[in-house]
Amino acid sequence: MAIYIKRMGGNMKIGIIGGTGFYEMEGNELEIETEYGKILVYKLKDNIFFLPRHGKKHKPAHVVNYKGNIKAMEKLGIERIIAINTVGSMKKNIKPGSIFIPNDFIDFTKRKTTFYDDIAVHIDMSQPFCPVIRKILVEEAKKKGNVYEGIYVATEGPRLETKAEITMFKNFAHVVGMTLVPEAILAREIGICYASICLVSNYAAGLQRELSIEEIKEMYKKNKDIIISIINESIKRIPKKRECDCKNAFEKGKL
Ligand code: HPA
């Protein structure tokens, strides 16, 4: 699928981070050297890059090289990230196959979530996603059908949640997933705009009716194209100049 960059200026670079299978076939493979290891990135168009979150060997969510991934984006000069995440729904009305755009998250992981161990930096997360990109994603997603917004609970994995955990989480959040944290935090720490578009792949533990593997595959295939087209349309609308405050997070958070 074509990625549009017509309205973009020379230096505005956009990174898409997603699960395996989203864009690999469409770009030139690059290897970006970072202090956290080598990171695989695909160059899709002049200014658009795709980073397969789980790397070549498909590392599970709890051991993804999140720091390496975000550093690779920084090294490429990327100032905007659109992330694609897969989630389980904790609300009956948010059915598998739905598009969900988080506006906040709760972190139940046990991961290291900062680049800064030697200096005190308290990044403001009262608005954890770039408001400009998030708004565009919501507007573009609405043109394609139903879109839900709300709170994402991040769990450590790799196991799925217990029914008791979901009973607790569903009181204060809508979906559960394993990959948004620490990615969103690390991006903010180094001043990269970040927003996420999630595909609901299942109901969370205890809410699930049986879904056949065929149904899941079909849903994934259908929605993958919708997600790509929402991202394409969104990229066309991202303003050249950053109008948000994401880039100032480090300076504002430093003690
Ligand atoms: N739980 C956690 N992560 C997930 C799920 C889930 O049910 N579905 C997709 N990612």
mmCIF file of C-alpha atoms and ligand atoms in Angstrom:
data_model
loop_
_atom_site.group_PDB
_atom_site.id
_atom_site.type_symbol
_atom_site.label_atom_id
_atom_site.label_comp_id
_atom_site.label_asym_id
_atom_site.label_seq_id
_atom_site.Cartn_x
_atom_site.Cartn_y
_atom_site.Cartn_z
ATOM 1 C CA MET A 1 0.000 0.000 0.000
ATOM 2 C CA ALA A 2 1.335 3.439 -0.921
ATOM 3 C CA ILE A 3 2.390 5.835 1.790
ATOM 4 C CA TYR A 4 1.613 9.455 0.975
ATOM 5 C CA ILE A 5 4.084 12.174 1.774
ATOM 6 C CA LYS A 6 3.052 14.861 -0.700
ATOM 7 C CA ARG A 7 2.387 17.604 1.817
ATOM 8 C CA MET A 8 5.424 16.929 3.898
ATOM 9 C CA GLY A 9 8.418 19.173 4.133
ATOM 10 C CA GLY A 10 11.956 17.959 3.584
ATOM 11 C CA ASN A 11 12.870 17.328 7.166
ATOM 12 C CA MET A 12 9.686 16.079 8.742
ATOM 13 C CA LYS A 13 10.296 12.448 9.458
ATOM 14 C CA ILE A 14 7.659 10.039 10.696
ATOM 15 C CA GLY A 15 8.234 6.656 12.282
ATOM 16 C CA ILE A 16 5.620 3.930 12.441
ATOM 17 C CA ILE A 17 6.192 1.274 15.103
ATOM 18 C CA GLY A 18 4.106 -1.830 14.768
ATOM 19 C CA GLY A 19 3.864 -5.556 15.041
ATOM 20 C CA THR A 20 5.450 -7.829 12.514
ATOM 21 C CA GLY A 21 3.721 -8.084 9.171
ATOM 22 C CA PHE A 22 2.567 -4.506 8.796
ATOM 23 C CA TYR A 23 4.934 -2.910 6.302
ATOM 24 C CA GLU A 24 8.016 -5.105 5.890
ATOM 25 C CA MET A 25 7.349 -5.923 2.268
ATOM 26 C CA GLU A 26 7.313 -2.269 1.280
ATOM 27 C CA GLY A 27 10.628 -0.826 2.333
ATOM 28 C CA ASN A 28 14.393 -1.005 2.168
ATOM 29 C CA GLU A 29 15.877 -2.717 5.179
ATOM 30 C CA LEU A 30 18.199 -0.567 7.329
ATOM 31 C CA GLU A 31 20.162 -1.474 10.416
ATOM 32 C CA ILE A 32 20.493 1.371 12.912
ATOM 33 C CA GLU A 33 23.309 1.194 15.422
ATOM 34 C CA THR A 34 22.340 2.380 18.919
ATOM 35 C CA GLU A 35 23.880 2.101 22.388
ATOM 36 C CA TYR A 36 21.193 -0.527 23.079
ATOM 37 C CA GLY A 37 22.024 -2.661 20.072
ATOM 38 C CA LYS A 38 21.296 -2.786 16.354
ATOM 39 C CA ILE A 39 17.744 -2.032 15.342
ATOM 40 C CA LEU A 40 15.994 -3.107 12.169
ATOM 41 C CA VAL A 41 14.073 -0.368 10.382
ATOM 42 C CA TYR A 42 12.413 -0.239 6.960
ATOM 43 C CA LYS A 43 12.557 2.951 4.939
ATOM 44 C CA LEU A 44 9.160 3.169 3.247
ATOM 45 C CA LYS A 45 9.477 6.562 1.558
ATOM 46 C CA ASP A 46 11.905 9.484 1.804
ATOM 47 C CA ASN A 47 10.674 10.545 5.220
ATOM 48 C CA ILE A 48 8.639 7.570 6.431
ATOM 49 C CA PHE A 49 10.119 4.667 8.348
ATOM 50 C CA PHE A 50 8.646 1.470 9.761
ATOM 51 C CA LEU A 51 10.167 -0.165 12.807
ATOM 52 C CA PRO A 52 8.967 -3.715 13.578
ATOM 53 C CA ARG A 53 8.717 -3.505 17.359
ATOM 54 C CA HIS A 54 9.658 -7.091 18.069
ATOM 55 C CA GLY A 55 12.743 -7.106 15.825
ATOM 56 C CA LYS A 56 13.921 -9.766 13.441
ATOM 57 C CA LYS A 57 13.645 -12.579 15.970
ATOM 58 C CA HIS A 58 10.238 -11.510 17.199
ATOM 59 C CA LYS A 59 11.050 -10.885 20.854
ATOM 60 C CA PRO A 60 8.018 -11.147 23.136
ATOM 61 C CA ALA A 61 6.569 -7.951 24.596
ATOM 62 C CA HIS A 62 8.309 -8.165 27.988
ATOM 63 C CA VAL A 63 11.793 -8.272 26.387
ATOM 64 C CA VAL A 64 11.301 -6.011 23.353
ATOM 65 C CA ASN A 65 14.244 -3.623 22.971
ATOM 66 C CA TYR A 66 12.106 -0.562 23.698
ATOM 67 C CA LYS A 67 15.063 1.719 24.430
ATOM 68 C CA GLY A 68 16.918 0.627 21.297
ATOM 69 C CA ASN A 69 13.789 1.133 19.210
ATOM 70 C CA ILE A 70 13.192 4.685 20.427
ATOM 71 C CA LYS A 71 16.893 5.578 20.146
ATOM 72 C CA ALA A 72 16.893 4.288 16.543
ATOM 73 C CA MET A 73 13.986 6.603 15.795
ATOM 74 C CA GLU A 74 15.874 9.504 17.359
ATOM 75 C CA LYS A 75 19.015 8.646 15.365
ATOM 76 C CA LEU A 76 17.005 8.773 12.161
ATOM 77 C CA GLY A 77 15.849 12.284 13.092
ATOM 78 C CA ILE A 78 12.253 11.176 13.558
ATOM 79 C CA GLU A 79 10.108 13.669 15.457
ATOM 80 C CA ARG A 80 6.752 11.907 15.204
ATOM 81 C CA ILE A 81 5.834 8.314 15.975
ATOM 82 C CA ILE A 82 2.575 6.567 15.194
ATOM 83 C CA ALA A 83 2.436 3.260 17.071
ATOM 84 C CA ILE A 84 0.246 0.305 16.198
ATOM 85 C CA ASN A 85 -0.649 -1.872 19.201
ATOM 86 C CA THR A 86 -2.823 -4.925 19.656
ATOM 87 C CA VAL A 87 -5.120 -5.075 22.678
ATOM 88 C CA GLY A 88 -7.766 -7.124 24.439
ATOM 89 C CA SER A 89 -11.083 -5.429 25.154
ATOM 90 C CA MET A 90 -12.506 -5.235 28.661
ATOM 91 C CA LYS A 91 -15.788 -3.693 27.512
ATOM 92 C CA LYS A 92 -18.538 -5.667 25.818
ATOM 93 C CA ASN A 93 -19.312 -2.855 23.353
ATOM 94 C CA ILE A 94 -15.687 -2.684 22.166
ATOM 95 C CA LYS A 95 -15.768 -5.788 20.027
ATOM 96 C CA PRO A 96 -12.814 -7.685 18.543
ATOM 97 C CA GLY A 97 -12.000 -6.027 15.239
ATOM 98 C CA SER A 98 -12.623 -2.514 16.618
ATOM 99 C CA ILE A 99 -10.184 0.358 16.390
ATOM 100 C CA PHE A 100 -9.233 1.891 19.728
ATOM 101 C CA ILE A 101 -7.218 5.073 20.214
ATOM 102 C CA PRO A 102 -5.931 5.466 23.768
ATOM 103 C CA ASN A 103 -6.095 8.843 25.484
ATOM 104 C CA ASP A 104 -4.383 7.675 28.671
ATOM 105 C CA PHE A 105 -2.727 4.610 30.168
ATOM 106 C CA ILE A 106 -2.080 2.853 33.463
ATOM 107 C CA ASP A 107 1.199 1.023 33.857
ATOM 108 C CA PHE A 108 1.085 -2.420 35.462
ATOM 109 C CA THR A 109 4.384 -3.542 33.948
ATOM 110 C CA LYS A 110 7.545 -4.152 35.948
ATOM 111 C CA ARG A 111 9.774 -2.652 33.258
ATOM 112 C CA LYS A 112 12.430 0.019 33.381
ATOM 113 C CA THR A 113 10.631 2.975 31.949
ATOM 114 C CA THR A 114 13.294 5.673 31.712
ATOM 115 C CA PHE A 115 16.473 6.584 29.851
ATOM 116 C CA TYR A 116 17.625 8.584 32.866
ATOM 117 C CA ASP A 117 19.063 6.668 35.797
ATOM 118 C CA ASP A 118 21.672 9.263 36.737
ATOM 119 C CA ILE A 119 19.680 12.475 36.673
ATOM 120 C CA ALA A 120 16.232 13.228 38.051
ATOM 121 C CA VAL A 121 13.775 13.882 35.231
ATOM 122 C CA HIS A 122 10.066 13.886 36.021
ATOM 123 C CA ILE A 123 8.360 13.878 32.672
ATOM 124 C CA ASP A 124 4.832 15.297 32.641
ATOM 125 C CA MET A 125 2.455 12.516 31.603
ATOM 126 C CA SER A 126 -0.810 14.304 32.309
ATOM 127 C CA GLN A 127 -1.373 14.093 28.549
ATOM 128 C CA PRO A 128 0.682 11.022 27.608
ATOM 129 C CA PHE A 129 0.079 11.133 23.842
ATOM 130 C CA CYS A 130 0.802 13.880 21.344
ATOM 131 C CA PRO A 131 -2.521 15.769 21.232
ATOM 132 C CA VAL A 132 -2.053 16.852 17.608
ATOM 133 C CA ILE A 133 -1.362 13.395 16.159
ATOM 134 C CA ARG A 134 -3.928 11.722 18.421
ATOM 135 C CA LYS A 135 -6.674 14.088 17.266
ATOM 136 C CA ILE A 136 -5.824 13.483 13.615
ATOM 137 C CA LEU A 137 -5.842 9.698 14.145
ATOM 138 C CA VAL A 138 -9.264 9.858 15.826
ATOM 139 C CA GLU A 139 -10.716 12.029 13.057
ATOM 140 C CA GLU A 140 -9.342 9.815 10.301
ATOM 141 C CA ALA A 141 -10.416 6.619 12.085
ATOM 142 C CA LYS A 142 -13.958 8.000 12.462
ATOM 143 C CA LYS A 143 -14.175 8.360 8.686
ATOM 144 C CA LYS A 144 -13.681 4.587 8.380
ATOM 145 C CA GLY A 145 -16.224 3.523 10.992
ATOM 146 C CA ASN A 146 -16.531 3.077 14.728
ATOM 147 C CA VAL A 147 -13.612 4.177 16.818
ATOM 148 C CA TYR A 148 -13.314 3.976 20.572
ATOM 149 C CA GLU A 149 -11.185 6.139 22.839
ATOM 150 C CA GLY A 150 -10.174 5.514 26.418
ATOM 151 C CA ILE A 151 -7.696 4.043 28.827
ATOM 152 C CA TYR A 152 -5.112 1.345 28.108
ATOM 153 C CA VAL A 153 -3.801 -0.845 30.919
ATOM 154 C CA ALA A 154 -0.283 -2.100 30.232
ATOM 155 C CA THR A 155 0.559 -5.519 31.637
ATOM 156 C CA GLU A 156 3.933 -7.222 31.846
ATOM 157 C CA GLY A 157 3.183 -10.428 29.975
ATOM 158 C CA PRO A 158 4.081 -12.692 28.370
ATOM 159 C CA ARG A 159 1.237 -14.477 30.107
ATOM 160 C CA LEU A 160 -2.277 -13.216 29.592
ATOM 161 C CA GLU A 161 -4.170 -11.777 32.559
ATOM 162 C CA THR A 162 -6.154 -13.702 35.144
ATOM 163 C CA LYS A 163 -9.908 -13.213 35.337
ATOM 164 C CA ALA A 164 -9.445 -11.503 38.708
ATOM 165 C CA GLU A 165 -6.981 -9.026 37.189
ATOM 166 C CA ILE A 166 -9.403 -8.189 34.387
ATOM 167 C CA THR A 167 -12.259 -7.821 36.897
ATOM 168 C CA MET A 168 -10.144 -5.215 38.667
ATOM 169 C CA PHE A 169 -8.777 -3.467 35.541
ATOM 170 C CA LYS A 170 -12.138 -3.126 33.824
ATOM 171 C CA ASN A 171 -13.329 -0.806 36.586
ATOM 172 C CA PHE A 172 -10.913 1.873 35.455
ATOM 173 C CA ALA A 173 -9.819 1.091 31.902
ATOM 174 C CA HIS A 174 -11.137 -0.097 28.549
ATOM 175 C CA VAL A 175 -8.432 -2.236 26.966
ATOM 176 C CA VAL A 176 -5.380 -4.217 28.021
ATOM 177 C CA GLY A 177 -2.122 -4.728 26.145
ATOM 178 C CA MET A 178 1.582 -5.334 26.618
ATOM 179 C CA THR A 179 3.461 -3.032 24.249
ATOM 180 C CA LEU A 180 2.538 0.620 24.819
ATOM 181 C CA VAL A 181 4.707 0.921 27.937
ATOM 182 C CA PRO A 182 7.510 1.962 28.132
ATOM 183 C CA GLU A 183 7.461 2.976 24.457
ATOM 184 C CA ALA A 184 5.207 6.028 24.952
ATOM 185 C CA ILE A 185 7.211 7.153 27.995
ATOM 186 C CA LEU A 186 10.629 6.809 26.343
ATOM 187 C CA ALA A 187 9.456 8.739 23.284
ATOM 188 C CA ARG A 188 8.213 11.568 25.490
ATOM 189 C CA GLU A 189 11.475 11.578 27.473
ATOM 190 C CA ILE A 190 13.447 12.384 24.353
ATOM 191 C CA GLY A 191 10.901 14.778 22.939
ATOM 192 C CA ILE A 192 9.402 12.678 20.153
ATOM 193 C CA CYS A 193 5.665 13.061 19.552
ATOM 194 C CA TYR A 194 3.920 9.717 20.027
ATOM 195 C CA ALA A 195 0.346 8.503 19.564
ATOM 196 C CA SER A 196 -1.083 5.021 19.230
ATOM 197 C CA ILE A 197 -3.754 3.285 17.187
ATOM 198 C CA CYS A 198 -4.827 -0.084 18.605
ATOM 199 C CA LEU A 199 -6.510 -3.053 17.014
ATOM 200 C CA VAL A 200 -8.757 -4.995 19.375
ATOM 201 C CA SER A 201 -7.914 -8.635 18.748
ATOM 202 C CA ASN A 202 -9.949 -10.341 21.487
ATOM 203 C CA TYR A 203 -12.026 -9.891 24.618
ATOM 204 C CA ALA A 204 -9.838 -10.051 27.735
ATOM 205 C CA ALA A 205 -9.845 -13.041 30.088
ATOM 206 C CA GLY A 206 -13.277 -14.033 31.331
ATOM 207 C CA LEU A 207 -15.137 -11.979 28.705
ATOM 208 C CA GLN A 208 -14.183 -13.967 25.652
ATOM 209 C CA ARG A 209 -16.603 -15.965 23.623
ATOM 210 C CA GLU A 210 -14.836 -18.615 21.553
ATOM 211 C CA LEU A 211 -13.318 -17.105 18.419
ATOM 212 C CA SER A 212 -12.015 -19.469 15.770
ATOM 213 C CA ILE A 213 -8.466 -18.978 14.516
ATOM 214 C CA GLU A 214 -9.952 -18.343 11.064
ATOM 215 C CA GLU A 215 -12.162 -15.566 12.446
ATOM 216 C CA ILE A 216 -9.178 -13.948 14.152
ATOM 217 C CA LYS A 217 -7.025 -14.165 11.019
ATOM 218 C CA GLU A 218 -9.802 -12.729 8.879
ATOM 219 C CA MET A 219 -10.414 -9.879 11.329
ATOM 220 C CA TYR A 220 -6.697 -9.124 11.454
ATOM 221 C CA LYS A 221 -6.364 -9.077 7.670
ATOM 222 C CA LYS A 222 -9.377 -6.816 7.204
ATOM 223 C CA ASN A 223 -8.357 -4.410 9.926
ATOM 224 C CA LYS A 224 -4.720 -4.269 8.973
ATOM 225 C CA ASP A 225 -5.726 -2.559 5.721
ATOM 226 C CA ILE A 226 -8.014 -0.148 7.581
ATOM 227 C CA ILE A 227 -5.231 0.751 10.017
ATOM 228 C CA ILE A 228 -2.760 1.329 7.195
ATOM 229 C CA SER A 229 -5.216 3.570 5.397
ATOM 230 C CA ILE A 230 -5.977 5.561 8.586
ATOM 231 C CA ILE A 231 -2.229 6.054 9.052
ATOM 232 C CA ASN A 232 -1.742 7.095 5.420
ATOM 233 C CA GLU A 233 -4.510 9.686 5.664
ATOM 234 C CA SER A 234 -3.252 10.896 9.042
ATOM 235 C CA ILE A 235 0.305 11.358 7.793
ATOM 236 C CA LYS A 236 -0.981 13.666 5.049
ATOM 237 C CA ARG A 237 -2.472 15.932 7.718
ATOM 238 C CA ILE A 238 0.359 16.119 10.246
ATOM 239 C CA PRO A 239 1.531 19.740 10.256
ATOM 240 C CA LYS A 240 5.107 20.357 9.187
ATOM 241 C CA LYS A 241 5.834 22.430 12.246
ATOM 242 C CA ARG A 242 5.291 20.881 15.661
ATOM 243 C CA GLU A 243 2.502 22.780 17.419
ATOM 244 C CA CYS A 244 2.503 20.657 20.566
ATOM 245 C CA ASP A 245 4.651 20.693 23.670
ATOM 246 C CA CYS A 246 6.060 17.146 23.358
ATOM 247 C CA LYS A 247 9.529 18.343 22.397
ATOM 248 C CA ASN A 248 9.935 20.325 25.643
ATOM 249 C CA ALA A 249 9.178 17.444 28.021
ATOM 250 C CA PHE A 250 12.784 16.823 29.041
ATOM 251 C CA GLU A 251 13.635 20.463 29.785
ATOM 252 C CA LYS A 252 10.411 20.933 31.724
ATOM 253 C CA GLY A 253 10.868 17.731 33.708
ATOM 254 C CA LYS A 254 14.505 18.194 34.716
ATOM 255 C CA LEU A 255 15.089 18.990 38.384
HETATM 256 N N1 HPA B 1 -4.089 -9.076 27.098
HETATM 257 C C1 HPA B 1 -2.888 -8.493 26.987
HETATM 258 N N2 HPA B 1 -2.376 -8.133 25.829
HETATM 259 C C2 HPA B 1 -3.084 -8.375 24.711
HETATM 260 C C3 HPA B 1 -4.346 -8.992 24.759
HETATM 261 C C4 HPA B 1 -4.886 -9.354 26.026
HETATM 262 O O1 HPA B 1 -5.994 -9.886 26.136
HETATM 263 N N3 HPA B 1 -4.791 -9.076 23.472
HETATM 264 C C5 HPA B 1 -3.822 -8.531 22.686
HETATM 265 N N4 HPA B 1 -2.790 -8.107 23.430
#
